[in-house]
Amino acid sequence: MEIFETVKTRRSIRKFKPDPVPEALIREILETARWSPSWGNTQAWEIAVITGEALERLRTANRQSFLDKVIPKPDTPMPAVWPELQKQRYQGIGKKVLTALSIAREDREGRLRYSGDMSSFFGAPCLLLFCVDRSLAREYAMLDIGLIVQTVCLLAHARGLGSCILAASVSYPALIRKIIPIPDTKAIIIGAAMGYPDTEAPVNQFTRDRANPDEFALWFK
Ligand SMILES: Cc1cc2nc3c(=O)[nH]c(=O)nc-3n(C[C@H](O)[C@H](O)[C@H](O)COP(=O)(O)O)c2cc1C
């Protein structure tokens, strides 16, 4: 797939087929993604690839914590407030997803079911958790993580896989550490669900919005 096409057609996948992702494919993606840039070539990312039984245990436990209304305590705090423009966009994607799923705004049960699905990583057969050692200066490490996450997602897409970067997968790091032996010395930054996309699902089909480059790029000549 041509790079411009890959970037434009990658989208967050919120319904996956149960088919497992071949380990060789995940290895090929990581083998290529390691060429992502990083601060001073520090390559400080550490990635837990979770599939099979371990993933099912994590999926069940994460969903249950959400349903039990356990207060999230992610290693990266979630912003409590957004400036108006970002708030509108954030609400906009929420509306699009719920509309695609035919869940009305006042349908509390439907919304809860959807959030439960999100906490279950949308049924993906693979979850990647991106971590950094806590001894690293977090700001630049976060940039490096962002770069490799995007590279992984694009490569996955180029190989016919879908992905969804999921803050919802790292809400309960203490729970993750009970199931996956990630030491507390590593901050669990973000997760990405991965698998074959259910291309028929409306939630994977709605049109997405982006600002025009003239709204965010200033030119100086
Ligand atoms: C850091 C980060 C965290 C995200 N967390 C979630 C999440 O918890 N749940 C979700 O459905 N999507 C999540 N997303 C996906 C975004 O909603 C999505 O990238 C955005 O709406 C743009 O849509 P697109 O990826 O389909 O182009 C996350 C994306 C990023 C970059």
PDB file of N, CA, C and O and ligand atoms in Angstrom, residues 10-12 14 93 114 118 122 164-169 190 208 210, ligand 1:
ATOM      1  N   ARG A  10      -6.032   4.449   7.268  1.00  0.00           N
ATOM      2  CA  ARG A  10      -6.035   3.874   8.625  1.00  0.00           C
ATOM      3  C   ARG A  10      -7.115   4.546   9.444  1.00  0.00           C
ATOM      4  O   ARG A  10      -7.311   5.740   9.358  1.00  0.00           O
ATOM      5  N   ARG A  11      -7.836   3.799  10.200  1.00  0.00           N
ATOM      6  CA  ARG A  11      -8.833   4.376  11.083  1.00  0.00           C
ATOM      7  C   ARG A  11      -8.930   3.504  12.321  1.00  0.00           C
ATOM      8  O   ARG A  11      -8.528   2.343  12.313  1.00  0.00           O
ATOM      9  N   SER A  12      -9.455   4.053  13.378  1.00  0.00           N
ATOM     10  CA  SER A  12      -9.610   3.270  14.595  1.00  0.00           C
ATOM     11  C   SER A  12     -10.693   2.228  14.389  1.00  0.00           C
ATOM     12  O   SER A  12     -11.806   2.562  13.969  1.00  0.00           O
ATOM     13  N   ARG A  14     -13.232  -0.484  15.865  1.00  0.00           N
ATOM     14  CA  ARG A  14     -13.940  -0.708  17.134  1.00  0.00           C
ATOM     15  C   ARG A  14     -14.809  -1.963  17.104  1.00  0.00           C
ATOM     16  O   ARG A  14     -15.627  -2.178  17.967  1.00  0.00           O
ATOM     17  N   ILE A  93     -16.614  12.737  18.194  1.00  0.00           N
ATOM     18  CA  ILE A  93     -16.288  11.336  17.873  1.00  0.00           C
ATOM     19  C   ILE A  93     -17.184  10.402  18.692  1.00  0.00           C
ATOM     20  O   ILE A  93     -17.662   9.381  18.191  1.00  0.00           O
ATOM     21  N   TYR A 114     -21.580  -0.285  25.433  1.00  0.00           N
ATOM     22  CA  TYR A 114     -20.500   0.132  24.530  1.00  0.00           C
ATOM     23  C   TYR A 114     -19.191   0.365  25.318  1.00  0.00           C
ATOM     24  O   TYR A 114     -18.124  -0.090  24.896  1.00  0.00           O
ATOM     25  N   MET A 118     -15.550  -1.406  25.000  1.00  0.00           N
ATOM     26  CA  MET A 118     -14.267  -0.713  24.902  1.00  0.00           C
ATOM     27  C   MET A 118     -13.292  -1.272  25.945  1.00  0.00           C
ATOM     28  O   MET A 118     -12.120  -1.515  25.662  1.00  0.00           O
ATOM     29  N   PHE A 122     -12.698  -4.134  22.427  1.00  0.00           N
ATOM     30  CA  PHE A 122     -13.515  -4.321  21.224  1.00  0.00           C
ATOM     31  C   PHE A 122     -13.354  -5.716  20.615  1.00  0.00           C
ATOM     32  O   PHE A 122     -13.463  -5.893  19.395  1.00  0.00           O
ATOM     33  N   CYS A 164      -6.837  -0.108  17.272  1.00  0.00           N
ATOM     34  CA  CYS A 164      -7.423   1.037  17.974  1.00  0.00           C
ATOM     35  C   CYS A 164      -6.546   1.349  19.175  1.00  0.00           C
ATOM     36  O   CYS A 164      -6.376   0.504  20.063  1.00  0.00           O
ATOM     37  N   ILE A 165      -5.970   2.524  19.143  1.00  0.00           N
ATOM     38  CA  ILE A 165      -5.192   2.983  20.292  1.00  0.00           C
ATOM     39  C   ILE A 165      -6.194   3.173  21.425  1.00  0.00           C
ATOM     40  O   ILE A 165      -7.255   3.771  21.215  1.00  0.00           O
ATOM     41  N   LEU A 166      -5.892   2.652  22.598  1.00  0.00           N
ATOM     42  CA  LEU A 166      -6.920   2.595  23.644  1.00  0.00           C
ATOM     43  C   LEU A 166      -6.413   3.057  25.004  1.00  0.00           C
ATOM     44  O   LEU A 166      -5.778   2.272  25.742  1.00  0.00           O
ATOM     45  N   ALA A 167      -6.734   4.297  25.347  1.00  0.00           N
ATOM     46  CA  ALA A 167      -6.464   4.734  26.717  1.00  0.00           C
ATOM     47  C   ALA A 167      -7.257   3.851  27.682  1.00  0.00           C
ATOM     48  O   ALA A 167      -6.811   3.575  28.807  1.00  0.00           O
ATOM     49  N   ALA A 168      -8.432   3.395  27.198  1.00  0.00           N
ATOM     50  CA  ALA A 168      -9.312   2.573  28.046  1.00  0.00           C
ATOM     51  C   ALA A 168      -8.682   1.229  28.421  1.00  0.00           C
ATOM     52  O   ALA A 168      -9.176   0.551  29.306  1.00  0.00           O
ATOM     53  N   SER A 169      -7.595   0.869  27.735  1.00  0.00           N
ATOM     54  CA  SER A 169      -6.955  -0.413  28.069  1.00  0.00           C
ATOM     55  C   SER A 169      -5.927  -0.270  29.189  1.00  0.00           C
ATOM     56  O   SER A 169      -5.426  -1.269  29.687  1.00  0.00           O
ATOM     57  N   ILE A 190       0.291   3.368  27.037  1.00  0.00           N
ATOM     58  CA  ILE A 190      -0.914   3.269  26.191  1.00  0.00           C
ATOM     59  C   ILE A 190      -1.017   1.853  25.624  1.00  0.00           C
ATOM     60  O   ILE A 190      -0.002   1.160  25.509  1.00  0.00           O
ATOM     61  N   ARG A 208     -15.023  10.166   9.066  1.00  0.00           N
ATOM     62  CA  ARG A 208     -14.279  10.834  10.142  1.00  0.00           C
ATOM     63  C   ARG A 208     -14.007  12.290   9.769  1.00  0.00           C
ATOM     64  O   ARG A 208     -13.967  12.629   8.596  1.00  0.00           O
ATOM     65  N   ARG A 210     -11.655  15.832  10.075  1.00  0.00           N
ATOM     66  CA  ARG A 210     -10.352  16.426  10.364  1.00  0.00           C
ATOM     67  C   ARG A 210     -10.405  17.904   9.991  1.00  0.00           C
ATOM     68  O   ARG A 210     -11.082  18.273   9.014  1.00  0.00           O
TER      69      ARG A 210
HETATM   70  C1  LIG B   1      -3.668   8.444  22.969  1.00  0.00           C
HETATM   71  C2  LIG B   1      -4.948   7.933  22.369  1.00  0.00           C
HETATM   72  C3  LIG B   1      -5.880   7.286  23.170  1.00  0.00           C
HETATM   73  C4  LIG B   1      -7.065   6.790  22.606  1.00  0.00           C
HETATM   74  N1  LIG B   1      -7.956   6.126  23.412  1.00  0.00           N
HETATM   75  C5  LIG B   1      -9.113   5.671  22.877  1.00  0.00           C
HETATM   76  C6  LIG B   1     -10.040   4.964  23.696  1.00  0.00           C
HETATM   77  O1  LIG B   1      -9.827   4.742  24.882  1.00  0.00           O
HETATM   78  N2  LIG B   1     -11.191   4.522  23.112  1.00  0.00           N
HETATM   79  C7  LIG B   1     -11.453   4.715  21.778  1.00  0.00           C
HETATM   80  O2  LIG B   1     -12.502   4.271  21.308  1.00  0.00           O
HETATM   81  N3  LIG B   1     -10.575   5.353  20.982  1.00  0.00           N
HETATM   82  C8  LIG B   1      -9.419   5.835  21.497  1.00  0.00           C
HETATM   83  N4  LIG B   1      -8.508   6.488  20.687  1.00  0.00           N
HETATM   84  C9  LIG B   1      -8.787   6.624  19.241  1.00  0.00           C
HETATM   85  C10 LIG B   1      -9.233   8.037  18.889  1.00  0.00           C
HETATM   86  O3  LIG B   1     -10.547   8.263  19.319  1.00  0.00           O
HETATM   87  C11 LIG B   1      -9.098   8.214  17.365  1.00  0.00           C
HETATM   88  O4  LIG B   1      -7.752   8.081  16.990  1.00  0.00           O
HETATM   89  C12 LIG B   1      -9.628   9.548  16.895  1.00  0.00           C
HETATM   90  O5  LIG B   1     -11.006   9.676  17.152  1.00  0.00           O
HETATM   91  C13 LIG B   1      -9.381   9.739  15.381  1.00  0.00           C
HETATM   92  O6  LIG B   1     -10.062   8.715  14.671  1.00  0.00           O
HETATM   93  P1  LIG B   1      -9.312   7.677  13.724  1.00  0.00           P
HETATM   94  O7  LIG B   1      -8.209   7.014  14.504  1.00  0.00           O
HETATM   95  O8  LIG B   1     -10.368   6.707  13.300  1.00  0.00           O
HETATM   96  O9  LIG B   1      -8.752   8.452  12.557  1.00  0.00           O
HETATM   97  C14 LIG B   1      -7.322   6.972  21.219  1.00  0.00           C
HETATM   98  C15 LIG B   1      -6.367   7.610  20.420  1.00  0.00           C
HETATM   99  C16 LIG B   1      -5.191   8.074  20.972  1.00  0.00           C
HETATM  100  C17 LIG B   1      -4.161   8.733  20.073  1.00  0.00           C
END
